[in-house]
PDB file of C-alpha atoms in Angstrom:
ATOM      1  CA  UNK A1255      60.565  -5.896  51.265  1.00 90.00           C
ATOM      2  CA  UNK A1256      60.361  -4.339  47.805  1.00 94.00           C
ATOM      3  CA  UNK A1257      60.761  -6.086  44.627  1.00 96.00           C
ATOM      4  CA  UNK A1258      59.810  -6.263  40.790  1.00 98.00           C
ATOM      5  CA  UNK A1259      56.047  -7.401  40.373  1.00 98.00           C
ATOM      6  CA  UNK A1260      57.853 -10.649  38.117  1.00 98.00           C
ATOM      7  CA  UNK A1261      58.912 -12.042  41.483  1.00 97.00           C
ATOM      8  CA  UNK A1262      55.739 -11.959  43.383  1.00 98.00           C
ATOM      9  CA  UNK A1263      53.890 -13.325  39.990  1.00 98.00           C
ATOM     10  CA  UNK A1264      54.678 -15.522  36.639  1.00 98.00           C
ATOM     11  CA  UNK A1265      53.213 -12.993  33.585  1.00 98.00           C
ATOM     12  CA  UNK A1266      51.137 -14.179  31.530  1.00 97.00           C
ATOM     13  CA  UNK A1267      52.050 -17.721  32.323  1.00 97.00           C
ATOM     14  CA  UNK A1268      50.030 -19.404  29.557  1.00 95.00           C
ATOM     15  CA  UNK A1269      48.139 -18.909  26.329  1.00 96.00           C
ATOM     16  CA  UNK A1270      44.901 -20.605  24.290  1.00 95.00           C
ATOM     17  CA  UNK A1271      46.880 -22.238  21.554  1.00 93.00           C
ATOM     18  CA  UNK A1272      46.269 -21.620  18.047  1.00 90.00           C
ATOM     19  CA  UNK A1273      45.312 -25.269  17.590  1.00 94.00           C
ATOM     20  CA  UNK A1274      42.669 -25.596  19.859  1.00 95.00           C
ATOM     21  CA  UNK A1275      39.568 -26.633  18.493  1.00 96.00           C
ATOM     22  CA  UNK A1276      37.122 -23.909  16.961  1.00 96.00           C
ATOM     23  CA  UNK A1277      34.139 -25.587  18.475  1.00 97.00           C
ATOM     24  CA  UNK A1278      36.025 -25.688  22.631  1.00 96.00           C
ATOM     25  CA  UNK A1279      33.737 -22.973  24.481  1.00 96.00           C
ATOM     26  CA  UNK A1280      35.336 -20.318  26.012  1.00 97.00           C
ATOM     27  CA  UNK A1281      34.073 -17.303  28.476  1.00 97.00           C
ATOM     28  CA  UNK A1282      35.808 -14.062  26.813  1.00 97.00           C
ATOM     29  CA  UNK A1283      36.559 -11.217  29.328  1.00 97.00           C
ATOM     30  CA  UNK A1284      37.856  -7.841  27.333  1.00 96.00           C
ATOM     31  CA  UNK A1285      38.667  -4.458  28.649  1.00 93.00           C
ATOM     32  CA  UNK A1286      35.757  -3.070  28.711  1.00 94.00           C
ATOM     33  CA  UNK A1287      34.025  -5.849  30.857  1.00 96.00           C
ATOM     34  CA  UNK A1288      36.381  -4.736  33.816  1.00 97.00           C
ATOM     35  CA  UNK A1289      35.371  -1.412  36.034  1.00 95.00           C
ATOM     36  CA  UNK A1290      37.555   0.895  37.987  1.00 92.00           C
ATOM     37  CA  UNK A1291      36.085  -1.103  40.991  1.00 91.00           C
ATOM     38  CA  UNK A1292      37.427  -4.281  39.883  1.00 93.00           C
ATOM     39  CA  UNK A1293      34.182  -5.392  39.257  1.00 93.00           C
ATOM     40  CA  UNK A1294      33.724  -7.638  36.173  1.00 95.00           C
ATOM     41  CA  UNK A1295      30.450  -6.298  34.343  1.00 94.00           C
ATOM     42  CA  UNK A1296      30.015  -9.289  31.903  1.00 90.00           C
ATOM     43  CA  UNK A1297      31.445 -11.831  29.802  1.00 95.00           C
ATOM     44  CA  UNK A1298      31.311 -13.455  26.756  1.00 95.00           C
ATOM     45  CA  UNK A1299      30.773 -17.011  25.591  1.00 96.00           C
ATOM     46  CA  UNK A1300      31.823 -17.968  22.667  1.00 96.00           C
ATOM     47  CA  UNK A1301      33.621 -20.856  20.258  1.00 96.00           C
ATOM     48  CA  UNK A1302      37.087 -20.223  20.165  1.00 96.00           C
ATOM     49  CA  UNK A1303      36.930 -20.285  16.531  1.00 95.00           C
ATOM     50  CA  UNK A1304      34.528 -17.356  16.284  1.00 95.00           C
ATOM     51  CA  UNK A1305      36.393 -15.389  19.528  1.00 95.00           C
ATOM     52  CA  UNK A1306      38.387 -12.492  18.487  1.00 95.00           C
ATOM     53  CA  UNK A1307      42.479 -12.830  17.869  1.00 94.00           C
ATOM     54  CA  UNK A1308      43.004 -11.140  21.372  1.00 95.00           C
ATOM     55  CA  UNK A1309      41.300 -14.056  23.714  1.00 96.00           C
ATOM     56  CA  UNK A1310      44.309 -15.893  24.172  1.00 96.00           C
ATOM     57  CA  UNK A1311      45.309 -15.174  27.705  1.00 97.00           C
ATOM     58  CA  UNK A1312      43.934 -18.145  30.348  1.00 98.00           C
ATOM     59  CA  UNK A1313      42.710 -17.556  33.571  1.00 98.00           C
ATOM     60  CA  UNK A1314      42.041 -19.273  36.378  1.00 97.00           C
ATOM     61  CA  UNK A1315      41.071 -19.226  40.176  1.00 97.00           C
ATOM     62  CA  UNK A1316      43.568 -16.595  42.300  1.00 97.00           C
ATOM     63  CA  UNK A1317      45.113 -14.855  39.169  1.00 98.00           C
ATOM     64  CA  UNK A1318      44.861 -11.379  39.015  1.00 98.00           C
ATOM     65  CA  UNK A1319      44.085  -9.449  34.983  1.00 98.00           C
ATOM     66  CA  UNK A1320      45.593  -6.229  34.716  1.00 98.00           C
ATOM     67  CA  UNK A1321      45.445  -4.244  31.902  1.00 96.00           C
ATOM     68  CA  UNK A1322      48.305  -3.140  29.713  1.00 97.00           C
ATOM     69  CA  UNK A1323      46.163  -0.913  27.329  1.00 95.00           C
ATOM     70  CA  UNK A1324      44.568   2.478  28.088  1.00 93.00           C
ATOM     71  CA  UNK A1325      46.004   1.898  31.832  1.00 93.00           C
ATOM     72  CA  UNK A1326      44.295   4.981  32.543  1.00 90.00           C
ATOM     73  CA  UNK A1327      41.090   2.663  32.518  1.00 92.00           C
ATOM     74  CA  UNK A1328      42.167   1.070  35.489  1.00 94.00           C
ATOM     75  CA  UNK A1329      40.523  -2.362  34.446  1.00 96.00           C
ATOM     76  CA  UNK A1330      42.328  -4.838  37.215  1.00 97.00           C
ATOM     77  CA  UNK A1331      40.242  -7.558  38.508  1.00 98.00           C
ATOM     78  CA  UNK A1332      40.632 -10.669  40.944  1.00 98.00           C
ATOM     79  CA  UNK A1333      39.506 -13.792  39.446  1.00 98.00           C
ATOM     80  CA  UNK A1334      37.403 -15.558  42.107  1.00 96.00           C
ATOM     81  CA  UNK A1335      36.273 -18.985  41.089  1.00 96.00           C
ATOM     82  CA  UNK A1336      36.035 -18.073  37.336  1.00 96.00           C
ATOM     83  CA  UNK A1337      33.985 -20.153  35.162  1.00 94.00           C
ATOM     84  CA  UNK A1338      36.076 -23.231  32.993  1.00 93.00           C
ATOM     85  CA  UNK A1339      37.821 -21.890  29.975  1.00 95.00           C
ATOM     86  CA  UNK A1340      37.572 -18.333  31.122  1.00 97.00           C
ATOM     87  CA  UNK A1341      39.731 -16.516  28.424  1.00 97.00           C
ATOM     88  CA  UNK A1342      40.911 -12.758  28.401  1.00 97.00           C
ATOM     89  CA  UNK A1343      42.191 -10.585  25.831  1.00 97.00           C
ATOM     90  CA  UNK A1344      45.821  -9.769  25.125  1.00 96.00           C
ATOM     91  CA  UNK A1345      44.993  -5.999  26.957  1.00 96.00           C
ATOM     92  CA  UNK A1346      45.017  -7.518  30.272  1.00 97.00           C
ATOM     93  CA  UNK A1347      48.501  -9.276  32.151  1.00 98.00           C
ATOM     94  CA  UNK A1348      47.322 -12.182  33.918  1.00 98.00           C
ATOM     95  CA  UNK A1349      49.422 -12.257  37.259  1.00 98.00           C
ATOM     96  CA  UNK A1350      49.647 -15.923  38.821  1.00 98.00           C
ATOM     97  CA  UNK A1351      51.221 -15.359  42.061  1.00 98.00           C
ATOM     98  CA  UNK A1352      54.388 -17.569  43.176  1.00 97.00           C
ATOM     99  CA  UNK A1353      53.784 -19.982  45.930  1.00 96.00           C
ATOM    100  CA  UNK A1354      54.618 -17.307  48.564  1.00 96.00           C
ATOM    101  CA  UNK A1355      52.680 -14.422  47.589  1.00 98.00           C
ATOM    102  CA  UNK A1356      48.620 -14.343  48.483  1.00 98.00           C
ATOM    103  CA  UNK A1357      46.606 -13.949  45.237  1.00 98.00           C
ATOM    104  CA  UNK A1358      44.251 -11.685  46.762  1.00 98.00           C
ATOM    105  CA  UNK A1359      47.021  -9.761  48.729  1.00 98.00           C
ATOM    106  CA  UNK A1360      48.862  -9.362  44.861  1.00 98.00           C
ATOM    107  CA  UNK A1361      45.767  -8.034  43.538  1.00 98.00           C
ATOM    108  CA  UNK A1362      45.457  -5.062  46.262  1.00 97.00           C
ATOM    109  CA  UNK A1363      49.121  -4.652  45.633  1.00 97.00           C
ATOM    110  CA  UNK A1364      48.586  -3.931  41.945  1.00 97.00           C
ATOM    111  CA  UNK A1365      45.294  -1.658  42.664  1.00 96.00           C
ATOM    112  CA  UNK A1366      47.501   0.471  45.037  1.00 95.00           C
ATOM    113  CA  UNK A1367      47.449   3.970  43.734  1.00 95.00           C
ATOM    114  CA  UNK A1368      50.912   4.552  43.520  1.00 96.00           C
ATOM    115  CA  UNK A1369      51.326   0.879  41.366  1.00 97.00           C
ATOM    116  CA  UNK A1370      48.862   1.918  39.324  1.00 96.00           C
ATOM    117  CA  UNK A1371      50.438   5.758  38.490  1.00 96.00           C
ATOM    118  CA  UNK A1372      53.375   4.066  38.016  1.00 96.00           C
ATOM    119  CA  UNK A1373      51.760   1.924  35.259  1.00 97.00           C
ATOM    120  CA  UNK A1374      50.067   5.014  33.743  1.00 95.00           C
ATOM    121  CA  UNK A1375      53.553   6.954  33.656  1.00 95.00           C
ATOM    122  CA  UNK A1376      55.633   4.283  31.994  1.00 95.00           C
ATOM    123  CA  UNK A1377      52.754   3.582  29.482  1.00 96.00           C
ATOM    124  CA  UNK A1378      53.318   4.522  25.861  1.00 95.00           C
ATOM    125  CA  UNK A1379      51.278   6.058  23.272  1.00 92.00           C
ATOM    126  CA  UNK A1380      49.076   8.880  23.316  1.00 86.00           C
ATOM    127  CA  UNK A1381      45.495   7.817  22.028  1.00 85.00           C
ATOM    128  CA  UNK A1382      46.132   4.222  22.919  1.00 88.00           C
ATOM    129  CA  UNK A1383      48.385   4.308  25.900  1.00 94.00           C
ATOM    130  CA  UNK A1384      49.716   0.729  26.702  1.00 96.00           C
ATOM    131  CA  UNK A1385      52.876  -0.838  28.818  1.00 97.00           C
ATOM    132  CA  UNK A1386      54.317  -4.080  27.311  1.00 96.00           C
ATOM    133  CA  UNK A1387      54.578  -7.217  29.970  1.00 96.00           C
ATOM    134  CA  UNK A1388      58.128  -6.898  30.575  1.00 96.00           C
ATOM    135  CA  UNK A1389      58.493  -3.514  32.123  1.00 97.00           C
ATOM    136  CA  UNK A1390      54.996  -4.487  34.202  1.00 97.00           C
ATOM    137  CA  UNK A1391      56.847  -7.072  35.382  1.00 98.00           C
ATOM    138  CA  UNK A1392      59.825  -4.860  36.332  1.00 98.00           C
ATOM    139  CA  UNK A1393      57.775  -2.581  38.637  1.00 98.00           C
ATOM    140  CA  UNK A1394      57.943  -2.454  41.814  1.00 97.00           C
ATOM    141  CA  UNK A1395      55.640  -3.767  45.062  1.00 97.00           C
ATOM    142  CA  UNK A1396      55.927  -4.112  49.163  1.00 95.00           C
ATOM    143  CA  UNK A1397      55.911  -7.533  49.747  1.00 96.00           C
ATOM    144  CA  UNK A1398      55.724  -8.649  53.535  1.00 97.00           C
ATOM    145  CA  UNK A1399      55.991 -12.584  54.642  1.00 97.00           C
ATOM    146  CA  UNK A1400      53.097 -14.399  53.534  1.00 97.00           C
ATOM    147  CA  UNK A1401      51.165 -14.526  57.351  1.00 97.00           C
ATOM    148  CA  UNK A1402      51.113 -10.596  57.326  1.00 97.00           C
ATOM    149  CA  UNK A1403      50.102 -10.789  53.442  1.00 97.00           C
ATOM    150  CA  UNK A1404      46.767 -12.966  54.088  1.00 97.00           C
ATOM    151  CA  UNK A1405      45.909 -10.561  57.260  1.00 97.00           C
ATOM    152  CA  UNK A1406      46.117  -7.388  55.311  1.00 96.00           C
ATOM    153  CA  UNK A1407      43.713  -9.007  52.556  1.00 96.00           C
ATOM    154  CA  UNK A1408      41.408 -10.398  54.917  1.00 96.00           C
ATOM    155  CA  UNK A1409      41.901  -7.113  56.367  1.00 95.00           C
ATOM    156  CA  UNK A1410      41.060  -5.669  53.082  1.00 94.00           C
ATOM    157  CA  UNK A1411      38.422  -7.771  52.049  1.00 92.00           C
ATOM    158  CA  UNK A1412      36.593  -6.975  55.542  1.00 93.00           C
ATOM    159  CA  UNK A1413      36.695  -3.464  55.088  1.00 89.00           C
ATOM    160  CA  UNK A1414      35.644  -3.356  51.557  1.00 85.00           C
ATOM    161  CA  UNK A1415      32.605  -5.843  52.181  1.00 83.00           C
ATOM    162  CA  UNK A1416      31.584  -3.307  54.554  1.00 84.00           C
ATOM    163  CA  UNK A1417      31.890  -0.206  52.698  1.00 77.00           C
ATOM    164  CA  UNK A1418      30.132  -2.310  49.703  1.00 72.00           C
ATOM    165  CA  UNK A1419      27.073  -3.279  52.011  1.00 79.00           C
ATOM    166  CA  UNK A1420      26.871   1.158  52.863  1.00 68.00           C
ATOM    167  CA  UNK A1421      26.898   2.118  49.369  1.00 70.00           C
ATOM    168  CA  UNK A1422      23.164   1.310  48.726  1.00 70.00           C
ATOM    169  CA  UNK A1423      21.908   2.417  51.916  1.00 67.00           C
ATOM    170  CA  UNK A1424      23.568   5.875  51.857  1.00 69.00           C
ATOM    171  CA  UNK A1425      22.197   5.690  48.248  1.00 75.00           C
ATOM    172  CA  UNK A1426      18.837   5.125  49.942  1.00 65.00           C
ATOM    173  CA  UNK A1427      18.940   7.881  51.743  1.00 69.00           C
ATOM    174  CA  UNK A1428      19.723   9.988  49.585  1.00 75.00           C
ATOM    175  CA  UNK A1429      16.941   9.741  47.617  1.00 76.00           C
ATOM    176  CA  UNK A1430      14.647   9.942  50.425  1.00 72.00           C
ATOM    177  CA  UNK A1431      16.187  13.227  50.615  1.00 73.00           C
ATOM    178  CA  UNK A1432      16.036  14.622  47.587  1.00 76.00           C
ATOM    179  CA  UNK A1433      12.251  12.963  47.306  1.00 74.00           C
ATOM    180  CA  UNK A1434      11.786  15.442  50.722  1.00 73.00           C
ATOM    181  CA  UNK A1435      13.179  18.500  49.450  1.00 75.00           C
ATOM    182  CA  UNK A1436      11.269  17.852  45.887  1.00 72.00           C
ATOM    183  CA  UNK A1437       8.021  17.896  47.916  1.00 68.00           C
ATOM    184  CA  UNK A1438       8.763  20.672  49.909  1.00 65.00           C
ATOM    185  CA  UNK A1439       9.342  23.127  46.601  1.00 65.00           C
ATOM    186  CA  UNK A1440       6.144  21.867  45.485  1.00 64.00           C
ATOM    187  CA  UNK A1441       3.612  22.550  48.463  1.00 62.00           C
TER     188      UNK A1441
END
């Protein structure tokens, strides 16, 4: 069945108050620690006092962050296990899904291609390109009964696991390759 993304997932379901302490210890994730992949690439830790304005978004194991900013950047990630006091900025949409939806099935959900051009057409602004909350929360995604959700992301998670574990060997052998052709335009 299809429905709005703000029935599968609460937005942004809490924030870092302004009174919390500046010496609590946070781990800051922004935009540009999140790849295409959904890799996260690094994170900062930092006093909430000296974090930047924008670290005020929570996260926490089986939410997914999506960016609402340059959406073009892709920068969705699944938070596995993140450390205590993770934190991420106000450019990312953290997604906790209800009690019926499968956090990791949600986040292939919102990495589908046709989620994501849907994001990156209904995104406003031209150097800065950015979708508010609200009409995130009003797109749409294919939600089937919980079993089949947790199959197609084990599914999912199978498939990319395996295509992760080729990468470096095709990479291998590629360079073996090129380090074969090199020597044969040298003899």
């Amino acid at each position: 069945m299809r429905l709005p993304l703000k029935h599968a997932a609460s937005i942004n379901p809490d924030v870092v108050a302004e009174s919390t302490p500046p010496e609590v210890e946070i781990e800051y994730i922004d935009i540009g620690n999140v790849q295409a992949t959904g890799d996260i690439v690094g994170t900062e830790r930092m006093t909430f006092g000296a974090s930047p304005s924008r670290a005020r978004r929570p996260v926490r194991h089986g939410d997914t962050i999506i960016s609402t900013v340059r959406t073009y950047l892709q920068a969705i990630a699944y938070m596995q296990d993140p450390p205590a006091g993770t934190v991420a900025s106000t450019g990312f949409a953290v997604l906790r899904p209800r009690p019926d939806v499968d956090g990791r099935f949600l986040y292939y959900a919102v990495r589908a291609k046709p989620f994501i051009e849907a994001v990156v057409s209904r995104s406003v602004g031209v150097s800065y390109p950015a979708i508010a909350p609200s009409d995130l929360g009003a797109l749409e995604i294919e939600l089937p009964l919980l079993p089949e959700q947790r199959a197609i992301a084990a599914f999912l998670d199978r498939e990319t696991a395996r295509i992760d574990e080729l990468v470096p060997k095709k990479t291998h052998l590629v360079e073996l390759l090129e380090e074969r052709v090199e020597g044969r335009i040298l003899q």
